[in-house]
Structure formats: structure tokens, C-alpha cells
PDB file of C-alpha atoms in Angstrom:
ATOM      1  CA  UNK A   1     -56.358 -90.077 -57.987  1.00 59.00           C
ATOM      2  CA  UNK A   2     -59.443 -91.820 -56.248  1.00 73.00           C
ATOM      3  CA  UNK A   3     -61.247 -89.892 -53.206  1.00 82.00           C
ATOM      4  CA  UNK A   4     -61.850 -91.851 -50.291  1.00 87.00           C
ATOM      5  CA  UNK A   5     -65.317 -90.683 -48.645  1.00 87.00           C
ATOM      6  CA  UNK A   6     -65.221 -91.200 -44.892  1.00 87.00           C
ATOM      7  CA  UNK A   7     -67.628 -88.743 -43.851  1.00 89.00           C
ATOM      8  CA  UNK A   8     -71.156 -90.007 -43.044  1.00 91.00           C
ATOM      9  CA  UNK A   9     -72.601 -86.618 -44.191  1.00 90.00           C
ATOM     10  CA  UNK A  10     -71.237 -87.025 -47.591  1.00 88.00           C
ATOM     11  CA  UNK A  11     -72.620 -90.594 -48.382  1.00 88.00           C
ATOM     12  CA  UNK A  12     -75.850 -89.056 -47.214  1.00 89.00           C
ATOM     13  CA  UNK A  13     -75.879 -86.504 -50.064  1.00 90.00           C
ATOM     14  CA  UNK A  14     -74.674 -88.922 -52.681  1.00 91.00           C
ATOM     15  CA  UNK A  15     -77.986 -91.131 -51.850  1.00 92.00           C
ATOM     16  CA  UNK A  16     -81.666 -90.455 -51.029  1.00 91.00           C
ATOM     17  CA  UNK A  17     -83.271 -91.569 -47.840  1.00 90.00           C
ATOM     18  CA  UNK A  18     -85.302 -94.917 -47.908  1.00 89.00           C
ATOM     19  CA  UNK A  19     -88.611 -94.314 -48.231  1.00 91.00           C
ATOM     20  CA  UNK A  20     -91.166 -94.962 -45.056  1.00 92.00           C
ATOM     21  CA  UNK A  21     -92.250 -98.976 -46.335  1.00 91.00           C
ATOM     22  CA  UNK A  22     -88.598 -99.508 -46.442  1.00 91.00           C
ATOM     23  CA  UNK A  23     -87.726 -97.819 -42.985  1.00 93.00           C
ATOM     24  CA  UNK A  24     -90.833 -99.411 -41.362  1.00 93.00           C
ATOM     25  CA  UNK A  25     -89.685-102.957 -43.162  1.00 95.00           C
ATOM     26  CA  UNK A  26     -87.131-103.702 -40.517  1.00 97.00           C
ATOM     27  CA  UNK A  27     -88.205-105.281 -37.708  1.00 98.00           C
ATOM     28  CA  UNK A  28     -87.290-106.379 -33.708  1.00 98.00           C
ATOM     29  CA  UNK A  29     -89.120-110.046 -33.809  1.00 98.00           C
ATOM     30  CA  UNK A  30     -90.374-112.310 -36.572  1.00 98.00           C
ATOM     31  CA  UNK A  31     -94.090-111.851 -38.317  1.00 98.00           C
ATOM     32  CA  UNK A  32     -95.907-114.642 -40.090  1.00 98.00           C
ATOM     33  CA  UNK A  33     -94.626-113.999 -43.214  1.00 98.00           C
ATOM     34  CA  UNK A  34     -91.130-114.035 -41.895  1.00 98.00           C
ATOM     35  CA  UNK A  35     -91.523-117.329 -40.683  1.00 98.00           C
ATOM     36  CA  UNK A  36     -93.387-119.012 -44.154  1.00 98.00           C
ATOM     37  CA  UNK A  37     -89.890-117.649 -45.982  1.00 98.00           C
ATOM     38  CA  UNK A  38     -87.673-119.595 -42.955  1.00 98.00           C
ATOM     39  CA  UNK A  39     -90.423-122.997 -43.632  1.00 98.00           C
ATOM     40  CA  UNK A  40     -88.541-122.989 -47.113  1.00 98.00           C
ATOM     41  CA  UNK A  41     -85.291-121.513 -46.870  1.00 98.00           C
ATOM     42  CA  UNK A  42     -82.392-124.004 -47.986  1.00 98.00           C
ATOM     43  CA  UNK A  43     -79.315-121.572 -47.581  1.00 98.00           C
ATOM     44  CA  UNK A  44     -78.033-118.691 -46.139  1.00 98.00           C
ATOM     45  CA  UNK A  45     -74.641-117.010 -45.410  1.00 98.00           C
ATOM     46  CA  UNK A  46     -73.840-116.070 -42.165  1.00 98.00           C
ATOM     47  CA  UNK A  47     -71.403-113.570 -40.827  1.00 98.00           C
ATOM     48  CA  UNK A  48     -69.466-113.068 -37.275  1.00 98.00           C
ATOM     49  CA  UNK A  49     -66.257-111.074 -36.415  1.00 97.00           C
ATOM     50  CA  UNK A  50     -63.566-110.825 -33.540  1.00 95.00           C
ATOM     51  CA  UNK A  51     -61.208-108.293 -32.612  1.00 93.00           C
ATOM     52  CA  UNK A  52     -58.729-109.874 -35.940  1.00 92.00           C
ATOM     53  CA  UNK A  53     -61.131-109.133 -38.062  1.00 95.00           C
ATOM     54  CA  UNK A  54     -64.580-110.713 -39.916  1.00 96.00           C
ATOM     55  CA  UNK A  55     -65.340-114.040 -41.505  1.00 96.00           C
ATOM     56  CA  UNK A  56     -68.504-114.602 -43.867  1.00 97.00           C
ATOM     57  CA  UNK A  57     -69.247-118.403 -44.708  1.00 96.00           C
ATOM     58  CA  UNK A  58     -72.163-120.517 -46.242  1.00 97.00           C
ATOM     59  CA  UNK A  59     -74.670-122.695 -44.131  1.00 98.00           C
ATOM     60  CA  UNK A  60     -77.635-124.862 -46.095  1.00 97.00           C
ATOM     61  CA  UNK A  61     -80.031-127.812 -45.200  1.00 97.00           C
ATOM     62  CA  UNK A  62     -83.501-129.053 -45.974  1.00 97.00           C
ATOM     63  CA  UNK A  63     -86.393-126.597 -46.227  1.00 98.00           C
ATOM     64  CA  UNK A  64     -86.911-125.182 -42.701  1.00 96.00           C
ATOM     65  CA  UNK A  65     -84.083-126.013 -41.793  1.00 98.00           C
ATOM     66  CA  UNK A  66     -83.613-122.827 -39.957  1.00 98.00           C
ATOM     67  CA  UNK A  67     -85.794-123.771 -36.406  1.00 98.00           C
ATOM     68  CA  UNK A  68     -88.089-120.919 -35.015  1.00 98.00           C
ATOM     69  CA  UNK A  69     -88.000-120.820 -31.367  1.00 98.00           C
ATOM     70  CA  UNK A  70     -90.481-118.283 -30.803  1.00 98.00           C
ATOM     71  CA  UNK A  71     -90.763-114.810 -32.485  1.00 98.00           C
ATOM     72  CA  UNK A  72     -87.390-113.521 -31.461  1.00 98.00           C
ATOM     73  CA  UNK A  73     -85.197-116.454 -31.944  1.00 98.00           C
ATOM     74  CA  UNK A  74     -84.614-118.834 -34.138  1.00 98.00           C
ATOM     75  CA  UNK A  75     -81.513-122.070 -34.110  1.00 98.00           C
ATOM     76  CA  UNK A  76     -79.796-123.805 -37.148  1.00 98.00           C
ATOM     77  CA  UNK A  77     -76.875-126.659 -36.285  1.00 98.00           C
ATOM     78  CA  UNK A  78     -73.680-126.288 -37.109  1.00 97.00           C
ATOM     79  CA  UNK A  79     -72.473-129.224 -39.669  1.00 96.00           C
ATOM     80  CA  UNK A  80     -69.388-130.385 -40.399  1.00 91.00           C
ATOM     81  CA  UNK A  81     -67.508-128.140 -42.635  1.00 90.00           C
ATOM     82  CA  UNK A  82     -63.384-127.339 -42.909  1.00 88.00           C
ATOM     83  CA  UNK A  83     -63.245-127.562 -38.916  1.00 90.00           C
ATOM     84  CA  UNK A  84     -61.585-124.074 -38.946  1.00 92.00           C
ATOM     85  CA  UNK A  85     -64.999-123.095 -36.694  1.00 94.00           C
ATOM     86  CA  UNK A  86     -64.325-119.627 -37.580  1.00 95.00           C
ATOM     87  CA  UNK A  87     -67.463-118.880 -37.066  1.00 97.00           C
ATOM     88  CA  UNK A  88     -68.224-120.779 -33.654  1.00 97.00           C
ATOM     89  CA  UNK A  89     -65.173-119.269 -32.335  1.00 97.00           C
ATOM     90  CA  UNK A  90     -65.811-115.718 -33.763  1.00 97.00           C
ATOM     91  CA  UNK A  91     -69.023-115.928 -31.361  1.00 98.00           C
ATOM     92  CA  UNK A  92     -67.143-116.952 -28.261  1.00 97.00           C
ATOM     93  CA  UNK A  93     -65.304-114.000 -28.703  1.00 97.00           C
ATOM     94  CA  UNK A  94     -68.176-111.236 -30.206  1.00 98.00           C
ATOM     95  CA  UNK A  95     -71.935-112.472 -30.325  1.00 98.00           C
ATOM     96  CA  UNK A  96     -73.026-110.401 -33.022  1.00 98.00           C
ATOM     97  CA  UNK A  97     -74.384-112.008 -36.007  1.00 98.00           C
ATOM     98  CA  UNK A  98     -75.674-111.567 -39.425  1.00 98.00           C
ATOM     99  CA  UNK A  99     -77.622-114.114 -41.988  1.00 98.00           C
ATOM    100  CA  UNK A 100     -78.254-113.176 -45.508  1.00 98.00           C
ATOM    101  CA  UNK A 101     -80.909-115.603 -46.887  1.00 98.00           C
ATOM    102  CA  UNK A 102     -81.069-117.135 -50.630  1.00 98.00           C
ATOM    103  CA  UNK A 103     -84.422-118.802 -52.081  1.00 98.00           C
ATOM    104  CA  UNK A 104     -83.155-120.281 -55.219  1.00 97.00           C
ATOM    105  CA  UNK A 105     -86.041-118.932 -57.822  1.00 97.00           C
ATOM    106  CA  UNK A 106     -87.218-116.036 -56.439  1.00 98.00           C
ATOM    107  CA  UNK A 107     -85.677-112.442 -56.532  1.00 98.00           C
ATOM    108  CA  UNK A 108     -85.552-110.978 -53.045  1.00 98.00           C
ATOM    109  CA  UNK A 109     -83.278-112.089 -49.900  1.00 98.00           C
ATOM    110  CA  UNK A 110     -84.295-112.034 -45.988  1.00 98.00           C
ATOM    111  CA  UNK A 111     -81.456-110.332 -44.148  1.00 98.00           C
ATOM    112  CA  UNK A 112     -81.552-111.205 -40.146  1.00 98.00           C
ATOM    113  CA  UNK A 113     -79.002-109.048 -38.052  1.00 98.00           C
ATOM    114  CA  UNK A 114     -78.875-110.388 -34.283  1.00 98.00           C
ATOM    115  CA  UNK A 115     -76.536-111.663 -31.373  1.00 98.00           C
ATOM    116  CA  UNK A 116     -75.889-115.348 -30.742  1.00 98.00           C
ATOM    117  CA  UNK A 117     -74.866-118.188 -28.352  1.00 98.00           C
ATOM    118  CA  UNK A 118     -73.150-121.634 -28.991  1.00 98.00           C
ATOM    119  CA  UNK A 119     -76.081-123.727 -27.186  1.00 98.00           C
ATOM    120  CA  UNK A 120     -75.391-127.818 -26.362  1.00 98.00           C
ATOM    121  CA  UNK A 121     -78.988-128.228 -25.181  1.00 98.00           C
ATOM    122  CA  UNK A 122     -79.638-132.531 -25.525  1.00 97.00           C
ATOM    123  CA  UNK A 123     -83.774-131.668 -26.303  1.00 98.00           C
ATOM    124  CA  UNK A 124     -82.448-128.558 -29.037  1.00 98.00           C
ATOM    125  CA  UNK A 125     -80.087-130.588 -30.438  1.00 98.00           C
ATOM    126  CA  UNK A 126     -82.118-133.835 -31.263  1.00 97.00           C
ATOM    127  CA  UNK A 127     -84.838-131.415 -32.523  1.00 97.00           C
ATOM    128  CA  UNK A 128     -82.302-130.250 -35.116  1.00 98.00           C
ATOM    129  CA  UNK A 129     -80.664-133.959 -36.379  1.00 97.00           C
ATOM    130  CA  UNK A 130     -80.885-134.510 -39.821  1.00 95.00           C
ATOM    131  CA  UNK A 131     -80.571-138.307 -41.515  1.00 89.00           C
ATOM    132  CA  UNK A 132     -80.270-139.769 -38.001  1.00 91.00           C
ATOM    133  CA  UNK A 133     -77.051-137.752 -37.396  1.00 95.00           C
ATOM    134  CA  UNK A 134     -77.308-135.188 -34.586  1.00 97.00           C
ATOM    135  CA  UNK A 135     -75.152-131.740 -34.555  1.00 97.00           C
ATOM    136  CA  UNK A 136     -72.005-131.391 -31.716  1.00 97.00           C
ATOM    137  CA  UNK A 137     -74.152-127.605 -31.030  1.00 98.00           C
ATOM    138  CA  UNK A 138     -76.261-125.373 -32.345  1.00 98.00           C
ATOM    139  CA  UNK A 139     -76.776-121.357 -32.968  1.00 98.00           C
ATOM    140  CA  UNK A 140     -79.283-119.635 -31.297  1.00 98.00           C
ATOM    141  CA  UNK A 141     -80.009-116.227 -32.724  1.00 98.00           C
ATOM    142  CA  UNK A 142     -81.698-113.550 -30.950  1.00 98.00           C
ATOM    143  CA  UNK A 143     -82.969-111.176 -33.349  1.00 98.00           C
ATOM    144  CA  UNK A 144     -82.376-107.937 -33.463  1.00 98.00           C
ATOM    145  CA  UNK A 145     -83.326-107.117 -36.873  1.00 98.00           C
ATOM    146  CA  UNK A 146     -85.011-109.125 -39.726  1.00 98.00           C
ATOM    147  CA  UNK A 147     -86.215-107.520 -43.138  1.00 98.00           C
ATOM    148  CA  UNK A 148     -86.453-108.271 -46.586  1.00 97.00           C
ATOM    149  CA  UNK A 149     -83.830-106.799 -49.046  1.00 96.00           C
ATOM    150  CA  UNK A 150     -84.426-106.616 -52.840  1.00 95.00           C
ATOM    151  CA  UNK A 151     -83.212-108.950 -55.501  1.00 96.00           C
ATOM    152  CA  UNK A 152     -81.374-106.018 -58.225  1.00 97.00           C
ATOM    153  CA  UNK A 153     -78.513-108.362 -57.046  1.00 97.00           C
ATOM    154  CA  UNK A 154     -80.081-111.534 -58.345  1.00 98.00           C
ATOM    155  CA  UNK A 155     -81.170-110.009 -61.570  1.00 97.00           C
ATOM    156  CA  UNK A 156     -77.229-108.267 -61.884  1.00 97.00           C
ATOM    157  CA  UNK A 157     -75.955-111.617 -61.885  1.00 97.00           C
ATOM    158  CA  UNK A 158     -79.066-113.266 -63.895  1.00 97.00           C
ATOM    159  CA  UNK A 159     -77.955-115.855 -60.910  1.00 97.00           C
ATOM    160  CA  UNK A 160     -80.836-118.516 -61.483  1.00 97.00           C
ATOM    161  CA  UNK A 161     -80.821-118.319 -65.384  1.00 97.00           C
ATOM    162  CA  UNK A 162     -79.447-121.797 -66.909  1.00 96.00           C
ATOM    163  CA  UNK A 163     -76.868-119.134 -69.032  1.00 95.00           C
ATOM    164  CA  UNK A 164     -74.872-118.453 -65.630  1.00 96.00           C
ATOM    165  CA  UNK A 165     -74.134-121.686 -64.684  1.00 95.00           C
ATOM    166  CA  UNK A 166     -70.302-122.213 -64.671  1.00 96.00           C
ATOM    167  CA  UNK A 167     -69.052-125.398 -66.520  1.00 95.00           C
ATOM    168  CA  UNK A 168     -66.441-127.159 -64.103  1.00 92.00           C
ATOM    169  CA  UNK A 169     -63.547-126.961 -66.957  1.00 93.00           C
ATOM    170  CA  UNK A 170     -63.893-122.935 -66.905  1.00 96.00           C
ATOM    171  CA  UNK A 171     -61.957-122.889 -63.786  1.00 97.00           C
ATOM    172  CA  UNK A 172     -59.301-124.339 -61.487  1.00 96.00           C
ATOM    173  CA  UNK A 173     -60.798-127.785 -59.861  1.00 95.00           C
ATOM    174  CA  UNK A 174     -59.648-128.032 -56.212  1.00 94.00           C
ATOM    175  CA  UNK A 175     -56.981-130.779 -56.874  1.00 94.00           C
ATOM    176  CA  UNK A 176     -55.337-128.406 -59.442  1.00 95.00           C
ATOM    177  CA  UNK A 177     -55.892-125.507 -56.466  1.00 96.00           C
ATOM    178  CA  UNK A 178     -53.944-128.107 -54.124  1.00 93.00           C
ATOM    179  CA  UNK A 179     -51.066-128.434 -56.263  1.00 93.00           C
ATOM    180  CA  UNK A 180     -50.537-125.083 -57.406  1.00 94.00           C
ATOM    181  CA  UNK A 181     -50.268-124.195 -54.009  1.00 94.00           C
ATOM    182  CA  UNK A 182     -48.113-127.417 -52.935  1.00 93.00           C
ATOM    183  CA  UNK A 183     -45.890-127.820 -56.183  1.00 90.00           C
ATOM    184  CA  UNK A 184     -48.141-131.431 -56.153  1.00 84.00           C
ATOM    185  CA  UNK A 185     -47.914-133.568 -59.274  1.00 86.00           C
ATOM    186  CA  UNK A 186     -50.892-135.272 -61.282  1.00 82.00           C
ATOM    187  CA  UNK A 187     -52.189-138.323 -59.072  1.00 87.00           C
ATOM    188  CA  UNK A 188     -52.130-136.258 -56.034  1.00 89.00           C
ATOM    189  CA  UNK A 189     -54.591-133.576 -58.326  1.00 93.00           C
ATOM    190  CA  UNK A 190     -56.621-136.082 -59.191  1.00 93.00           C
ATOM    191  CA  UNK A 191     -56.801-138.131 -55.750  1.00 94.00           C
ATOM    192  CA  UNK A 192     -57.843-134.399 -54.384  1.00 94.00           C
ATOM    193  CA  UNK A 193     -60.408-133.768 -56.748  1.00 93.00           C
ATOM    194  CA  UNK A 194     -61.713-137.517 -56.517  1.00 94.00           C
ATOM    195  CA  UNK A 195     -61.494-136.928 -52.202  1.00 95.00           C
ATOM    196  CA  UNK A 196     -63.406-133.696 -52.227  1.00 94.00           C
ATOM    197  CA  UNK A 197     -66.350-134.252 -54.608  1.00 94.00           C
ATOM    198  CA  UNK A 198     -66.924-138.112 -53.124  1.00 94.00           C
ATOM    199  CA  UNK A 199     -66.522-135.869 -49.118  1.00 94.00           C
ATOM    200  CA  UNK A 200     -69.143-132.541 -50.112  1.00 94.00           C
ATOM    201  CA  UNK A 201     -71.888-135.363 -51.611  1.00 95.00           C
ATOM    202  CA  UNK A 202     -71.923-137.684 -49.433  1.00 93.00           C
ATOM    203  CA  UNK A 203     -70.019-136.583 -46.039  1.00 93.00           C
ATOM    204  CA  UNK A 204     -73.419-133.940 -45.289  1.00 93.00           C
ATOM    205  CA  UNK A 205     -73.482-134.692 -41.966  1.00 94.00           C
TER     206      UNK A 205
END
């Protein structure tokens, strides 16, 4: 039988302390270097909660395309995606926010923990338009927290070696998710798949 732990005190003696560069690593605003990592970041994955619970989803752009404001905040748009705008709605509810950041190639992530505000601005939103198309709104995050985190994670999953890439057969496509789920016959499988690779290409914005 597996013991739960819920006792703060007892996950403290299972792990030692972070050591001082660690502790002294997080920080309340962003430094240079911070903001040379943001010039090139492509993706992140973003995370917001409610009273009914939490939602974690992907966001990614151009290099930079993560704005910086000014040393405490920093905007991204928000694209067109499912239209469940869990997240959007999540923030109307509980402004708390957290990014985990991805650089494709190199092994360590940026982690920024702040709160947030859905912001319609006309000047912020033109400054964030990508390929002529302009976002309905925008995040604004005001940081709270922003620190590196290493990449053991990356190397666990050997995540940017050519071996882990995932052939498309290894897996159910998303037509074949469709009509697993809907009791859907061939053509509507393949009119899915041939909807939803021709809508995440092209459809960016």
C-alpha cells in the first residue's frame, strides 16, 4: 500500500535545500539577460486556474514574440486556438499566472510566475499583430517571479535529438481520434485529418 505524504515537514527531509545561487536566482522584475532569452523565445506553456479547477495550454510565435513592457511586465496576444478560452476566462475569474518557456536547442527553461489582465488597448494591440492580422486582446503579465530552471527534463526525454521524434503512423491521427469518439466512418476520418492539418498550417492567425 502507497503512503501519501501531505506534510510539508516530511518532503523537507526527503530533499535538501536549494543552494544560495538557486534561492537568489528568482527574481521580482526582469534583468538583461532575462530579456535576450524573451528576444528569442518561440514557445511557452502557460497556466491559469478558477475555483473548478486548473488548465495548462501551449502559446508560440516568432522570436520575441513575447513583448517587454518594462522590467515588470511583459504582453503576448492571444491567437486563435479551439475557442474554449479557458485560459482568458480562467483570468477573469483568478489572475494568477504561470509561463514555462521552451528554446528548442538549448537545455534550460525560463519559468515566469505572475498575475494578469485581459487588456484591449488599440496602440498594445497593433504593436503585437503578426502577418497583418491583429489579436481580439492581449495578456499582460505582471511579474512576480521569473528564474531559470534546469534542463535534466530535456536531457530525460533526449527531447531535441532526431531519435525522439514521433513518426505520425505511431499514433492515433486526429480524424481516427474523431471517430473513435463519434462511431464516424472512413471519409469523415479522413475529411478530419485533411481539415485539421490544412487549419494548424495555415489558419496561424
Amino acid at each position: 500500500m502507497s503512503q501519501q505524504l501531505t506534510n510539508i515537514a516530511q518532503l523537507a527531509q526527503m530533499y535538501d535545500p536549494p543552494s544560495e545561487r538557486i534561492t537568489k536566482g528568482v527574481l521580482p522584475h526582469l534583468m538583461p539577460f532575462h530579456r535576450q532569452y524573451l528576444g528569442v523565445a518561440t514557445f511557452f506553456c502557460v497556466a491559469t486556474g478558477n475555483a473548478d479547477g486548473l488548465d495548462a495550454s501551449p502559446r508560440g510565435g516568432p522570436p520575441g514574440f513575447v513583448h517587454v513592457l518594462d522590467d515588470k511586465h511583459i504582453a503576448f496576444a492571444d491567437w486563435p486556438g479551439n475557442n474554449r478560452i479557458a485560459s482568458l476566462t480562467n483570468l477573469v475569474e483568478d489572475d494568477r499566472i504561470g509561463m514555462l518557456f521552451l528554446f528548442p536547442g538549448l537545455e534550460v527553461f525560463m519559468r515566469i510566475n505572475g498575475h494578469a489582465a485581459i487588456n484591449t488597448d488599440e496602440a498594445l494591440l497593433e504593436s503585437l499583430k503578426e502577418k497583418d492580422k491583429r489579436p481580439k486582446c492581449a495578456i499582460v503579465v505582471r511579474i512576480d517571479e521569473v528564474l531559470f530552471h534546469c534542463g535534466k527534463a530535456i536531457n530525460r526525454a533526449q527531447l531535441w535529438a532526431e531519435s525522439s521524434r514521433i513518426e505520425r503512423d505511431q499514433v492515433p491521427t486526429p480524424g481516427q481520434i474523431v471517430a473513435a469518439m463519434t462511431g464516424a466512418g472512413a471519409d469523415m476520418t479522413q475529411q478530419v485529418d485533411e481539415g485539421y492539418y490544412k487549419s494548424i498550417r495555415n489558419d496561424l492567425y
